[in-house]
Short mmCIF file of C-alpha atoms in Angstrom, two decimals:
data_model
loop_
_atom_site.label_atom_id
_atom_site.label_comp_id
_atom_site.label_asym_id
_atom_site.label_seq_id
_atom_site.Cartn_x
_atom_site.Cartn_y
_atom_site.Cartn_z
CA UNK A 56 95.17 110.14 94.22
CA UNK A 57 97.74 112.56 95.52
CA UNK A 58 100.57 112.03 97.96
CA UNK A 59 101.74 115.15 99.82
CA UNK A 60 102.44 116.53 103.24
CA UNK A 61 99.35 117.74 105.15
CA UNK A 62 98.94 120.33 107.86
CA UNK A 63 97.29 119.46 111.14
CA UNK A 64 94.43 121.79 110.15
CA UNK A 65 93.76 119.64 107.08
CA UNK A 66 93.71 116.50 109.20
CA UNK A 67 91.39 118.09 111.78
CA UNK A 68 88.91 119.09 109.08
CA UNK A 69 89.12 115.90 107.00
CA UNK A 70 86.07 113.82 106.23
CA UNK A 71 88.04 110.59 106.65
CA UNK A 72 91.59 109.77 107.60
CA UNK A 73 93.33 106.41 107.30
CA UNK A 74 96.83 105.08 107.35
CA UNK A 75 98.28 102.48 105.06
CA UNK A 76 101.16 100.07 105.38
CA UNK A 77 102.33 96.55 104.69
CA UNK A 78 100.92 94.93 107.78
CA UNK A 79 97.98 97.13 108.60
CA UNK A 80 96.84 97.60 104.96
CA UNK A 81 94.36 100.43 105.49
CA UNK A 82 93.40 101.40 109.03
CA UNK A 83 90.92 104.15 109.85
CA UNK A 84 92.09 106.98 112.12
CA UNK A 85 89.41 107.98 114.63
CA UNK A 86 91.27 110.61 116.59
CA UNK A 87 94.23 112.97 116.08
CA UNK A 88 95.78 114.70 119.09
CA UNK A 89 92.64 113.93 121.11
CA UNK A 90 90.33 115.46 118.45
CA UNK A 91 87.78 113.15 116.81
CA UNK A 92 87.78 112.88 113.05
CA UNK A 93 84.19 113.89 112.42
CA UNK A 94 83.19 111.23 109.90
CA UNK A 95 85.10 108.47 111.64
CA UNK A 96 81.88 106.71 112.68
CA UNK A 97 80.45 106.90 109.17
CA UNK A 98 83.26 105.74 106.92
CA UNK A 99 82.26 106.02 103.27
CA UNK A 100 85.47 106.22 101.28
CA UNK A 101 87.65 103.68 103.09
CA UNK A 102 85.43 100.63 102.47
CA UNK A 103 85.34 101.43 98.74
CA UNK A 104 89.11 101.86 98.58
CA UNK A 105 89.59 98.61 100.55
CA UNK A 106 87.28 96.73 98.17
CA UNK A 107 89.14 97.97 95.10
CA UNK A 108 92.47 97.20 96.68
CA UNK A 109 91.45 93.65 97.51
CA UNK A 110 90.08 93.04 94.01
CA UNK A 111 93.49 94.03 92.49
CA UNK A 112 95.57 91.69 94.69
CA UNK A 113 95.16 88.53 92.54
CA UNK A 114 95.92 90.49 89.36
CA UNK A 115 99.07 92.15 90.74
CA UNK A 116 100.41 89.43 93.11
CA UNK A 117 103.45 87.49 92.12
CA UNK A 118 102.51 83.93 91.33
CA UNK A 119 104.71 81.25 92.82
#
């Protein structure tokens, strides 16, 4: 995993793009500036990341 700034060219040619945040967790991006993300209809990576994320929640969550 790597966090860094990306150019628009990298986004346009990406296989998959998603955003992450507290409320939206992981949300696929289907279009950037009116251009379709090519693999947006065939997400392969995001479901796997989501599954691993959800499996870690009980382990990492603060117990009340």
